[in-house]
Coordinates of C-alpha atoms in Angstrom, one line a residue:
Chain A
X296 CA -10.7 3.6 50.0
X297 CA -8.7 5.2 47.1
X298 CA -8.6 9.0 46.8
X299 CA -10.7 8.6 43.9
X300 CA -13.7 7.0 45.8
X301 CA -13.7 9.8 48.3
X302 CA -14.8 12.4 45.6
X303 CA -18.5 13.0 45.2
X304 CA -20.5 10.3 43.8
X305 CA -21.0 11.5 40.3
X306 CA -21.0 9.9 36.9
X307 CA -17.5 10.0 35.4
X308 CA -16.1 8.8 32.0
X309 CA -12.4 8.1 31.3
X310 CA -11.3 7.6 27.6
X311 CA -9.1 4.7 27.7
X312 CA -8.6 4.4 24.0
X313 CA -9.8 7.1 21.4
X314 CA -8.5 5.4 18.2
X315 CA -10.3 3.1 15.8
X316 CA -9.2 -0.3 14.7
X317 CA -5.3 -0.5 14.7
X318 CA -4.8 2.6 16.8
X319 CA -2.6 5.5 16.0
X320 CA -0.1 4.9 14.8
X321 CA -1.1 1.6 13.1
X322 CA 1.4 -1.2 13.2
X323 CA 1.8 -1.3 9.3
X324 CA 0.8 2.1 8.2
X325 CA 2.8 5.0 6.7
X326 CA -0.1 7.4 6.0
X327 CA 0.2 11.2 6.8
X328 CA -1.1 10.7 10.2
X329 CA 0.7 7.7 11.1
X330 CA 4.0 9.1 9.7
X331 CA 3.7 12.2 12.0
X332 CA 2.9 9.7 15.0
X333 CA 5.8 7.4 14.2
X334 CA 8.2 10.5 14.1
X335 CA 6.9 11.7 17.4
X336 CA 5.6 14.8 16.0
X337 CA 3.5 16.6 18.8
X338 CA 0.7 17.5 16.5
X339 CA -0.5 13.9 16.5
X340 CA -1.2 12.2 19.8
X341 CA -0.7 8.4 19.9
X342 CA -4.0 6.7 20.5
X343 CA -4.8 3.2 21.8
X344 CA -8.0 1.4 20.5
X345 CA -11.6 2.4 21.4
X346 CA -12.8 1.9 25.1
X347 CA -14.4 3.9 27.8
X348 CA -14.4 3.4 31.5
X349 CA -17.3 4.8 33.5
X350 CA -18.0 5.0 37.4
X351 CA -20.0 6.7 40.0
X352 CA -18.0 6.0 43.0
X353 CA -14.3 6.1 41.6
X354 CA -13.6 2.7 43.1
X355 CA -15.7 0.2 40.9
X356 CA -15.6 0.7 37.0
X357 CA -17.6 -0.6 34.1
X358 CA -15.7 -0.8 30.8
X359 CA -17.6 0.1 27.7
X360 CA -15.7 -2.3 25.4
X361 CA -12.5 -4.1 25.9
X362 CA -9.8 -3.2 23.3
X363 CA -6.9 -5.4 22.5
X364 CA -4.7 -2.7 24.0
X365 CA -6.4 -3.1 27.3
X366 CA -3.1 -4.1 29.3
X367 CA -1.5 -0.9 28.1
X368 CA -4.5 1.1 29.0
X369 CA -4.7 -0.2 32.5
X370 CA -1.0 0.6 32.9
X371 CA -1.8 4.3 31.9
X372 CA -4.8 4.6 34.0
X373 CA -4.2 4.6 37.9
X374 CA -8.0 4.3 38.6
X375 CA -8.0 0.8 37.1
X376 CA -5.0 -0.5 38.9
X377 CA -5.1 -3.1 41.6
X378 CA -5.3 -2.0 45.3
X379 CA -3.5 -3.8 48.2
X380 CA -1.3 -6.8 48.2
X381 CA -3.3 -9.7 46.7
X382 CA -5.2 -10.1 43.6
X383 CA -7.7 -7.2 42.9
X384 CA -9.0 -5.1 40.3
X385 CA -11.4 -2.0 40.2
X386 CA -12.7 -3.3 37.0
X387 CA -16.1 -4.7 38.0
X388 CA -18.0 -5.2 34.6
X389 CA -17.4 -5.1 30.9
X390 CA -20.1 -4.3 28.2
X391 CA -19.6 -5.0 24.7
X392 CA -21.3 -3.0 21.9
X393 CA -20.1 -5.2 19.1
X394 CA -17.7 -8.0 18.5
X395 CA -15.1 -6.1 16.5
X396 CA -11.3 -7.0 17.7
X397 CA -10.8 -3.4 18.8
X398 CA -13.9 -3.7 21.1
X399 CA -13.8 -7.3 22.3
X400 CA -10.3 -8.8 22.1
X401 CA -9.3 -7.1 25.4
X402 CA -11.3 -9.7 27.3
X403 CA -8.4 -11.9 26.6
X404 CA -6.1 -9.6 28.8
X405 CA -8.7 -9.8 31.8
X406 CA -7.7 -13.4 32.7
X407 CA -6.1 -14.8 35.7
X408 CA -9.1 -15.7 37.9
X409 CA -10.4 -12.1 38.5
X410 CA -14.3 -12.0 39.1
X411 CA -16.1 -9.5 37.1
X412 CA -19.3 -9.5 34.8
X413 CA -19.5 -9.5 31.1
X414 CA -22.6 -7.9 29.5
X415 CA -23.9 -7.9 26.0
X416 CA -26.8 -8.8 23.7
X417 CA -27.4 -12.5 23.2
X418 CA -26.1 -12.2 19.7
X419 CA -22.9 -10.5 20.8
X420 CA -22.3 -13.1 23.5
X421 CA -23.1 -16.0 21.0
X422 CA -20.4 -14.6 18.7
X423 CA -17.9 -14.4 21.3
X424 CA -19.0 -17.6 22.8
X425 CA -18.2 -19.4 19.6
X426 CA -14.7 -18.7 20.1
X427 CA -13.1 -21.0 22.7
X428 CA -10.2 -18.8 23.2
X429 CA -12.5 -16.5 25.3
X430 CA -12.9 -19.4 27.8
X431 CA -9.5 -18.1 29.2
X432 CA -11.7 -15.8 31.1
X433 CA -13.4 -18.7 33.0
X434 CA -17.2 -18.7 32.8
X435 CA -17.4 -19.8 36.5
X436 CA -15.7 -16.8 37.8
X437 CA -16.7 -14.3 35.1
X438 CA -20.4 -14.8 34.3
X439 CA -21.6 -13.7 31.1
X440 CA -25.1 -11.7 31.1
X441 CA -27.4 -11.3 28.1
X442 CA -29.3 -8.0 28.0
X443 CA -32.2 -7.1 25.9
X444 CA -32.5 -4.2 23.6
X445 CA -34.4 -1.2 25.4
X446 CA -34.6 -2.8 28.8
X447 CA -32.7 -1.2 31.8
X448 CA -30.3 -3.1 33.8
X449 CA -27.7 -2.2 36.5
X450 CA -24.3 -3.8 36.1
X451 CA -23.0 -1.8 39.1
X452 CA -24.8 -0.3 42.0
X453 CA -26.2 3.1 41.0
X454 CA -25.2 2.8 37.4
X455 CA -28.3 2.1 35.0
X456 CA -27.6 1.2 31.5
X457 CA -29.8 0.5 28.3
X458 CA -28.5 -0.9 25.0
X459 CA -30.3 0.1 21.8
X460 CA -29.7 -0.9 18.1
X461 CA -27.5 1.2 15.8
X462 CA -27.1 0.4 12.2
X463 CA -23.9 -1.6 11.5
X464 CA -22.4 -4.6 10.2
X465 CA -21.0 -8.0 11.2
X466 CA -17.2 -7.9 12.3
X467 CA -14.8 -8.2 9.7
X468 CA -13.7 -11.6 10.8
X469 CA -17.3 -13.0 10.0
X470 CA -17.8 -11.3 6.8
X471 CA -18.9 -13.7 3.8
X472 CA -19.8 -12.9 0.3
X473 CA -22.2 -10.0 0.2
X474 CA -22.1 -7.9 3.5
X475 CA -24.9 -6.0 4.6
X476 CA -23.5 -2.8 5.9
X477 CA -26.6 -1.1 7.4
X478 CA -28.0 -4.0 9.6
X479 CA -30.3 -3.1 12.6
X480 CA -30.5 -5.8 15.4
X481 CA -28.4 -7.0 18.3
X482 CA -25.1 -7.2 16.5
X483 CA -24.1 -3.4 16.8
X484 CA -25.5 -1.4 19.8
X485 CA -25.1 1.9 21.4
X486 CA -25.5 2.3 25.1
X487 CA -27.0 4.9 27.4
X488 CA -25.5 5.2 30.8
X489 CA -27.4 7.0 33.5
X490 CA -26.4 7.9 37.0
X491 CA -27.9 10.6 39.3
X492 CA -30.0 12.1 36.6
X493 CA -27.2 12.4 34.2
X494 CA -26.9 10.6 30.9
X495 CA -24.1 9.6 28.7
X496 CA -24.5 8.1 25.3
X497 CA -21.8 6.0 23.7
X498 CA -22.1 4.8 20.1
X499 CA -18.6 4.1 18.7
X500 CA -19.8 2.4 15.5
X501 CA -22.7 3.7 13.6
X502 CA -23.5 3.4 9.9
X503 CA -26.6 5.7 9.7
X504 CA -28.5 7.9 12.1
X505 CA -32.0 6.7 12.6
X506 CA -34.9 8.9 14.1
X507 CA -34.7 6.7 17.2
X508 CA -31.1 7.5 17.7
X509 CA -31.6 11.1 17.2
X510 CA -34.1 11.1 19.9
X511 CA -31.8 9.3 22.1
X512 CA -29.0 11.7 21.5
X513 CA -31.0 14.8 21.9
X514 CA -31.9 13.5 25.5
X515 CA -28.3 12.8 26.7
X516 CA -26.0 15.2 28.5
X517 CA -22.9 13.9 26.9
X518 CA -22.4 11.9 23.6
X519 CA -19.4 9.9 22.6
X520 CA -20.1 9.1 18.8
X521 CA -18.2 7.3 15.9
X522 CA -15.6 9.4 14.5
X523 CA -13.9 6.8 12.4
X524 CA -13.5 8.8 9.0
X525 CA -13.5 12.4 8.0
X526 CA -14.4 11.5 4.4
X527 CA -16.3 8.5 3.2
X528 CA -13.6 7.8 0.5
X529 CA -10.6 8.5 2.7
X530 CA -9.2 5.0 2.6
X531 CA -9.4 4.8 -1.1
X532 CA -8.0 8.3 -1.9
X533 CA -5.2 7.7 0.5
X534 CA -4.3 4.2 -1.0
X535 CA -5.0 2.6 2.3
X536 CA -7.9 0.2 1.2
X537 CA -10.7 -0.2 -1.3
X538 CA -13.6 0.3 1.1
X539 CA -15.6 3.4 1.7
X540 CA -16.5 4.3 5.3
X541 CA -20.0 3.1 4.8
X542 CA -18.7 -0.2 3.6
X543 CA -16.9 -0.4 6.8
X544 CA -20.2 0.2 8.9
X545 CA -19.1 3.7 9.8
X546 CA -20.8 7.1 8.4
X547 CA -18.3 9.7 7.7
X548 CA -18.1 13.0 9.4
X549 CA -18.3 15.2 6.5
X550 CA -20.3 15.2 3.3
X551 CA -24.1 14.8 2.6
X552 CA -25.6 12.6 5.3
X553 CA -22.4 12.8 7.4
X554 CA -22.4 13.0 11.1
X555 CA -21.7 17.0 11.2
X556 CA -24.9 17.5 9.1
X557 CA -27.1 14.7 10.5
X558 CA -26.4 15.6 14.2
X559 CA -26.2 19.3 14.0
X560 CA -29.6 19.8 15.3
X561 CA -29.8 17.1 17.9
X562 CA -26.5 16.5 19.6
X563 CA -25.9 17.8 23.1
X564 CA -23.4 20.6 23.8
X565 CA -20.9 18.0 25.3
X566 CA -20.4 16.0 22.1
X567 CA -17.1 14.0 21.5
X568 CA -15.8 12.0 18.6
X569 CA -14.2 8.6 19.6
X570 CA -13.0 5.4 17.6
X571 CA -11.1 7.6 15.3
X572 CA -9.2 5.9 12.6
X573 CA -5.6 6.6 11.9
X574 CA -6.4 8.0 8.4
X575 CA -8.7 10.7 9.7
X576 CA -7.0 14.2 9.4
X577 CA -8.8 15.6 12.4
X578 CA -6.1 13.7 14.4
X579 CA -3.6 16.3 13.2
X580 CA -3.8 19.3 15.5
X581 CA -4.0 22.5 13.5
X582 CA -5.5 20.8 10.5
X583 CA -8.4 22.4 8.6
X584 CA -10.5 19.3 9.2
X585 CA -9.8 19.6 13.0
X586 CA -11.1 23.1 12.9
X587 CA -14.1 22.2 11.0
X588 CA -15.4 19.5 13.5
X589 CA -14.4 21.9 16.6
X590 CA -16.3 24.8 14.8
X591 CA -19.3 22.3 14.6
X592 CA -19.1 22.0 18.5
X593 CA -17.4 18.6 18.6
X594 CA -14.6 17.6 20.9
X595 CA -12.0 15.1 19.8
X596 CA -11.4 12.3 22.2
X597 CA -7.8 11.6 23.4
X598 CA -6.6 8.8 25.6
X599 CA -6.8 9.8 29.3
X600 CA -9.6 12.3 28.6
X601 CA -12.0 12.8 31.5
X602 CA -15.6 13.7 31.0
X603 CA -18.2 14.3 33.5
X604 CA -21.6 14.5 31.9
Chain B
X249 CA 17.2 0.3 2.9
X250 CA 16.9 1.0 6.6
X251 CA 20.1 1.6 8.6
X252 CA 19.6 -1.9 10.2
X253 CA 19.7 -3.7 6.9
X254 CA 23.1 -2.3 6.1
X255 CA 24.6 -4.1 9.0
X256 CA 26.4 -7.5 8.5
X257 CA 24.0 -10.4 7.5
X258 CA 24.2 -12.3 10.9
X259 CA 21.6 -14.0 13.0
X260 CA 20.1 -11.4 15.6
X261 CA 17.4 -11.9 18.1
X262 CA 15.4 -9.0 19.8
X263 CA 13.4 -9.7 23.0
X264 CA 10.1 -8.1 22.3
X265 CA 8.5 -9.4 25.4
X266 CA 10.2 -11.2 28.3
X267 CA 7.3 -11.7 30.8
X268 CA 5.0 -14.7 31.2
X269 CA 1.3 -14.6 31.0
X270 CA -0.1 -11.3 32.2
X271 CA 3.3 -9.5 31.9
X272 CA 5.0 -7.4 34.7
X273 CA 3.0 -5.9 36.3
X274 CA 0.0 -8.0 35.7
X275 CA -3.3 -6.2 35.5
X276 CA -5.0 -7.5 38.7
X277 CA -2.0 -8.3 40.9
X278 CA -0.4 -6.9 44.0
X279 CA 2.3 -9.5 44.7
X280 CA 5.7 -8.4 45.8
X281 CA 7.2 -8.0 42.3
X282 CA 4.0 -6.3 40.8
X283 CA 3.8 -3.9 43.8
X284 CA 7.4 -2.8 43.1
X285 CA 6.5 -2.6 39.4
X286 CA 3.3 -0.5 40.0
X287 CA 5.2 1.9 42.2
X288 CA 7.9 2.4 39.4
X289 CA 10.7 1.0 41.6
X290 CA 13.6 0.7 39.3
X291 CA 14.6 -2.7 40.6
X292 CA 11.8 -4.2 38.7
X293 CA 11.6 -3.6 35.0
X294 CA 8.1 -3.7 33.4
X295 CA 7.8 -6.5 30.9
X296 CA 5.4 -7.3 28.1
X297 CA 4.4 -10.7 27.3
X298 CA 6.7 -13.4 25.7
X299 CA 7.9 -12.9 22.1
X300 CA 11.1 -12.9 20.2
X301 CA 11.9 -11.3 16.8
X302 CA 14.8 -12.8 14.5
X303 CA 16.6 -11.8 11.5
X304 CA 19.5 -12.3 9.5
X305 CA 19.2 -9.0 7.2
X306 CA 17.7 -6.5 9.8
X307 CA 15.0 -5.8 7.2
X308 CA 12.8 -8.8 7.3
X309 CA 11.8 -10.3 10.7
X310 CA 10.3 -13.5 11.9
X311 CA 8.4 -13.4 15.1
X312 CA 8.7 -16.4 17.4
X313 CA 5.2 -16.1 19.0
X314 CA 2.9 -13.0 18.9
X315 CA 1.9 -12.0 22.3
X316 CA -1.2 -9.9 23.0
X317 CA 1.1 -7.0 23.7
X318 CA 2.2 -7.1 20.0
X319 CA 1.1 -3.5 19.2
X320 CA 2.9 -2.0 22.2
X321 CA 6.0 -4.2 21.5
X322 CA 6.1 -2.8 17.7
X323 CA 5.6 0.8 19.2
X324 CA 8.8 0.0 21.3
X325 CA 10.9 -1.6 18.4
X326 CA 12.0 0.7 15.5
X327 CA 13.3 -2.4 13.6
X328 CA 9.7 -3.6 13.3
X329 CA 8.0 -0.4 12.3
X330 CA 6.9 0.4 8.7
X331 CA 9.1 2.1 6.1
X332 CA 7.8 4.5 3.3
X333 CA 4.5 6.2 3.0
X334 CA 2.1 3.3 2.3
X335 CA 1.2 0.2 4.2
X336 CA 4.4 -1.8 5.0
X337 CA 5.9 -4.0 7.6
X338 CA 9.1 -5.6 8.4
X339 CA 7.3 -8.5 9.8
X340 CA 7.4 -11.1 7.3
X341 CA 6.5 -14.3 9.1
X342 CA 5.2 -15.6 12.6
X343 CA 5.8 -18.9 14.1
X344 CA 3.7 -20.1 17.0
X345 CA 5.3 -22.6 19.7
X346 CA 1.8 -23.1 21.2
X347 CA -1.6 -21.6 21.6
X348 CA -1.6 -19.7 24.8
X349 CA -3.0 -16.4 25.0
X350 CA 0.2 -14.8 25.6
X351 CA 1.8 -16.4 22.6
X352 CA -0.9 -16.5 20.0
X353 CA -3.5 -13.6 20.6
X354 CA -1.0 -11.1 19.2
X355 CA -1.9 -12.2 15.6
X356 CA -5.2 -10.3 16.2
X357 CA -3.0 -7.1 16.2
X358 CA -1.5 -8.0 12.8
X359 CA -4.6 -7.3 10.8
X360 CA -5.2 -4.6 8.0
X361 CA -4.4 -6.6 4.9
X362 CA -0.6 -6.8 5.4
X363 CA 0.9 -10.0 3.7
X364 CA 3.0 -12.3 5.9
X365 CA 3.0 -15.9 6.7
X366 CA 2.0 -18.0 9.8
X367 CA 3.8 -21.2 10.7
X368 CA 3.0 -23.9 13.2
X369 CA 2.3 -27.5 13.7
X370 CA -0.9 -28.8 12.3
X371 CA -2.3 -29.2 15.8
X372 CA -1.4 -25.5 16.6
X373 CA -2.8 -24.2 13.4
X374 CA -6.1 -26.4 13.9
X375 CA -6.6 -25.0 17.6
X376 CA -6.2 -21.3 16.2
X377 CA -8.4 -22.2 13.1
X378 CA -11.3 -23.3 15.4
X379 CA -11.6 -19.8 16.5
X380 CA -12.9 -17.8 13.8
X381 CA -11.8 -14.4 15.3
X382 CA -8.3 -15.1 14.0
X383 CA -9.9 -14.9 10.3
X384 CA -9.5 -11.1 11.1
X385 CA -6.0 -11.9 9.7
X386 CA -7.4 -12.9 6.3
X387 CA -6.1 -16.4 5.0
X388 CA -5.9 -15.3 1.3
X389 CA -3.4 -12.5 2.3
X390 CA -1.8 -14.3 5.3
X391 CA -1.3 -18.0 4.4
X392 CA -1.0 -20.5 7.2
X393 CA 1.8 -23.3 6.7
X394 CA 1.7 -26.3 8.7
X395 CA 5.2 -27.7 9.6
X396 CA 6.3 -31.2 10.8
X397 CA 8.1 -32.0 13.8
X398 CA 11.9 -32.5 13.1
X399 CA 11.8 -31.2 9.5
X400 CA 13.8 -28.2 8.4
X401 CA 12.1 -25.3 6.8
X402 CA 12.9 -21.7 5.6
X403 CA 10.2 -19.2 6.5
X404 CA 12.6 -16.3 5.5
X405 CA 15.6 -16.5 3.0
X406 CA 18.8 -17.6 4.9
X407 CA 16.8 -18.6 8.1
X408 CA 16.4 -22.3 8.6
X409 CA 14.0 -23.5 11.4
X410 CA 13.1 -26.9 12.9
X411 CA 10.3 -27.5 15.7
X412 CA 10.6 -30.2 18.0
X413 CA 8.3 -31.5 20.7
X414 CA 8.7 -30.2 24.3
X415 CA 6.7 -31.6 27.2
X416 CA 3.7 -29.4 27.9
X417 CA -0.1 -29.1 28.4
X418 CA -3.1 -27.9 26.4
X419 CA -3.7 -24.1 26.7
X420 CA -5.8 -22.9 29.7
X421 CA -8.7 -22.0 27.5
X422 CA -8.9 -25.7 26.4
X423 CA -8.5 -27.4 29.9
X424 CA -11.3 -29.9 30.6
X425 CA -11.5 -32.1 33.7
X426 CA -8.2 -33.9 34.1
X427 CA -5.3 -32.1 32.5
X428 CA -2.2 -33.9 31.3
X429 CA 0.7 -31.6 32.2
X430 CA 3.4 -33.6 30.6
X431 CA 2.2 -34.2 27.0
X432 CA 4.7 -34.7 24.2
X433 CA 3.3 -33.9 20.7
X434 CA 2.5 -31.1 18.3
X435 CA 0.7 -29.0 21.0
X436 CA 3.8 -27.4 22.6
X437 CA 7.2 -27.2 20.8
X438 CA 10.5 -25.6 20.8
X439 CA 12.3 -24.1 17.9
X440 CA 15.9 -24.1 16.7
X441 CA 16.7 -21.2 14.5
X442 CA 19.8 -21.4 12.4
X443 CA 21.6 -19.0 10.0
X444 CA 25.2 -18.8 8.8
X445 CA 26.2 -21.7 11.1
X446 CA 24.8 -20.3 14.3
X447 CA 21.9 -21.8 16.1
X448 CA 19.5 -20.3 18.6
X449 CA 17.1 -22.4 20.5
X450 CA 13.9 -21.1 21.9
X451 CA 11.7 -23.0 24.4
X452 CA 9.6 -20.7 26.3
X453 CA 7.4 -23.4 27.9
X454 CA 8.7 -26.7 29.1
X455 CA 7.4 -29.0 31.9
X456 CA 10.5 -31.3 31.9
X457 CA 13.8 -31.8 30.1
X458 CA 13.9 -34.9 27.9
X459 CA 16.9 -36.4 26.7
X460 CA 16.4 -35.3 23.1
X461 CA 16.0 -31.6 24.4
X462 CA 19.5 -31.9 26.2
X463 CA 21.0 -33.0 23.1
X464 CA 19.6 -30.2 21.1
X465 CA 20.4 -27.6 23.9
X466 CA 23.9 -28.9 23.9
X467 CA 24.4 -28.2 20.2
X468 CA 23.0 -24.6 20.3
X469 CA 25.1 -21.3 20.4
X470 CA 22.3 -19.5 22.5
X471 CA 19.3 -20.8 24.4
X472 CA 16.1 -18.8 25.4
X473 CA 14.4 -21.0 28.0
X474 CA 11.3 -21.2 30.2
X475 CA 11.9 -18.9 33.2
X476 CA 8.3 -18.9 34.4
X477 CA 8.6 -19.7 38.1
X478 CA 11.6 -19.7 40.5
X479 CA 9.9 -22.3 42.8
X480 CA 7.3 -24.9 41.9
X481 CA 5.1 -23.8 44.8
X482 CA 5.4 -20.0 44.3
X483 CA 1.9 -19.1 43.3
X484 CA 0.6 -21.0 46.2
X485 CA 3.0 -19.8 48.8
X486 CA 2.3 -16.2 47.7
X487 CA -1.5 -16.6 47.6
X488 CA -1.8 -16.0 43.9
X489 CA -3.4 -19.4 42.9
X490 CA -3.8 -23.1 43.8
X491 CA -1.5 -24.5 40.8
X492 CA 2.1 -25.7 41.1
X493 CA 4.5 -24.7 38.4
X494 CA 4.4 -28.1 37.0
X495 CA 0.6 -28.3 36.9
X496 CA 0.8 -25.0 34.7
X497 CA 3.1 -26.9 32.3
X498 CA 6.4 -25.2 33.5
X499 CA 9.1 -26.8 35.4
X500 CA 10.6 -24.4 38.1
X501 CA 14.1 -22.9 38.1
X502 CA 15.0 -24.2 41.6
X503 CA 14.7 -27.6 43.4
X504 CA 15.2 -31.2 42.4
X505 CA 14.6 -31.6 38.7
X506 CA 14.5 -27.8 38.2
X507 CA 16.2 -26.0 35.3
X508 CA 19.3 -24.9 37.1
X509 CA 20.0 -28.6 38.1
X510 CA 18.8 -30.2 34.9
X511 CA 20.5 -28.0 32.5
X512 CA 23.7 -27.3 34.5
X513 CA 25.7 -29.6 32.2
X514 CA 24.3 -29.1 28.8
X515 CA 23.2 -25.5 28.4
X516 CA 25.4 -23.2 26.2
X517 CA 27.4 -20.2 27.6
X518 CA 24.7 -17.9 26.3
X519 CA 21.7 -19.1 28.3
X520 CA 18.7 -16.7 28.8
X521 CA 15.5 -17.0 30.9
X522 CA 12.3 -15.7 29.1
X523 CA 8.5 -16.1 29.8
X524 CA 9.2 -15.1 33.3
X525 CA 6.0 -14.8 35.5
X526 CA 5.4 -11.8 37.7
X527 CA 5.5 -13.8 40.8
X528 CA 9.2 -14.8 40.0
X529 CA 11.6 -13.1 42.5
X530 CA 14.4 -13.1 39.9
X531 CA 12.6 -10.0 38.5
X532 CA 13.7 -8.1 41.5
X533 CA 17.3 -6.7 40.8
X534 CA 19.5 -7.4 43.7
X535 CA 17.5 -10.2 45.1
X536 CA 19.0 -13.5 46.3
X537 CA 17.2 -15.5 43.6
X538 CA 18.4 -13.2 40.9
X539 CA 22.0 -13.6 42.3
X540 CA 21.5 -17.5 42.2
X541 CA 20.4 -17.9 38.6
X542 CA 23.2 -15.4 37.5
X543 CA 25.7 -17.4 39.6
X544 CA 24.5 -20.5 37.5
X545 CA 25.4 -18.7 34.3
X546 CA 21.9 -17.7 33.3
X547 CA 20.9 -14.2 31.9
X548 CA 17.7 -12.8 32.6
X549 CA 15.7 -11.4 29.5
X550 CA 14.4 -8.0 29.4
X551 CA 12.2 -6.2 26.9
X552 CA 14.5 -4.8 24.1
X553 CA 17.6 -7.1 24.8
X554 CA 19.4 -8.0 21.8
X555 CA 21.3 -11.2 21.4
X556 CA 23.5 -12.4 18.6
X557 CA 24.2 -15.9 19.0

């Protein structure tokens, strides 16, 4: 048994990647945050792309999303490294909350005939299934299980999950003509993870807070929530693109209808922003924007952060 | 201008990744080489997956393959990092030599509306094109150019390329029923890169050395060649799988018909092994196998290695 598995059987979450699409710094970006990151300024922590690992026994782990930085994340996380002298992995299951590259492409790193299970809505599995490159993770060894919205399932012993719809949009790579940015269905989901009476909620992409979502958030002990952008027009103002946050399927933190305002009354005391885009000034330690989200009770996820709900 | 671009205009190659599929250590592997790598033993250098960058001016770079470790490789390579305060990248073009995950999936990291060009045979572009997830690298901004076997083309000013067939097989994710492991066509190619009268040859996957390949190798100033396995039965003997190297589309280094024997008479003085699998004992510094390939005149590529042919 690993040292970790000897600790008490309690729900734990490890942040593997806290950045949004592209990570921090982003490969082709010279924005304010990225320039600080490229220069090694200690005010900006480098961040890989969005993924969480959860476990109850410390020996078997469920990944919530598999970012394209997966290999690097495993190298940085002893709990996820193989034990013994053959082929082995503590990664026992992967759940996908959507099919964005930063959430799904990491499956391509989990090849080499290692048994585990993949979980997602039928729509998410169909979208992945239409791309044969994912067959590199052989279906005979790594079965794909469809889960229904609102129905509990147990991908690992002692870990009960439920996925629920969150307003979102199709992934960038399936966009065509008019894009609906506020769709509710099986394409973008949040997930509630429960073990031993403690509940963790994870919703790394959310275009709008529904009443259903508010009720679920109010019932959780810890919340990891979409922290992509601080301001809805942040990409445009910084000359990084022509889309608002809402057009990208992400509600902003600030402003009318933003996360700080919308979740002020219902978010649990342990509330953590994740999937934070490189353009977001909360990534600069000591910035007024960081101070503002902290004053509102939010923590800012970083790679390697451990949370016990 | 970056400091690099002020240096003399001469063909340069940077090894971005020297490992084979999975890199070193591999995420789920406890073989002898991986155990040393996981433990931080300095006899085994960590290695990302196979990719080379080449340039003549130090400012604009062509990638030969884009491994799934691409983001980490850019973070480790100042020459490939953006300059200035907007969106920018020194990466101007990418050529694919096949469609293995370790050679092609890195395209998924080169998103975010950054102009560059993708080059490959029609068969390679068709295989990628059948997977819509690659549309995240928008075709309107990143055109894909088909190149013909044996015809010269210039993806960057001053850099002339020619791709040629190398015996190989379909990628793992397209394998069905009987797999032909020694196919000659557009699916697996090598590439000759020429600038200022100097030629570099790159063939990271090769199932068998043909007479055509021997002639091309003899004419090059530097050779990067398939160093996947030391022994053909290495995966089987170490309990890592049931396939020989040749079944995987890679000729071994040792033994009858192996690379050391086949290329002894024709390889140029600057001969470098690349795409080295985690099971390969040449990765252990001080091992008899490392001594044997070095005695035969071969260098062993490492991440960050620079070669001026």
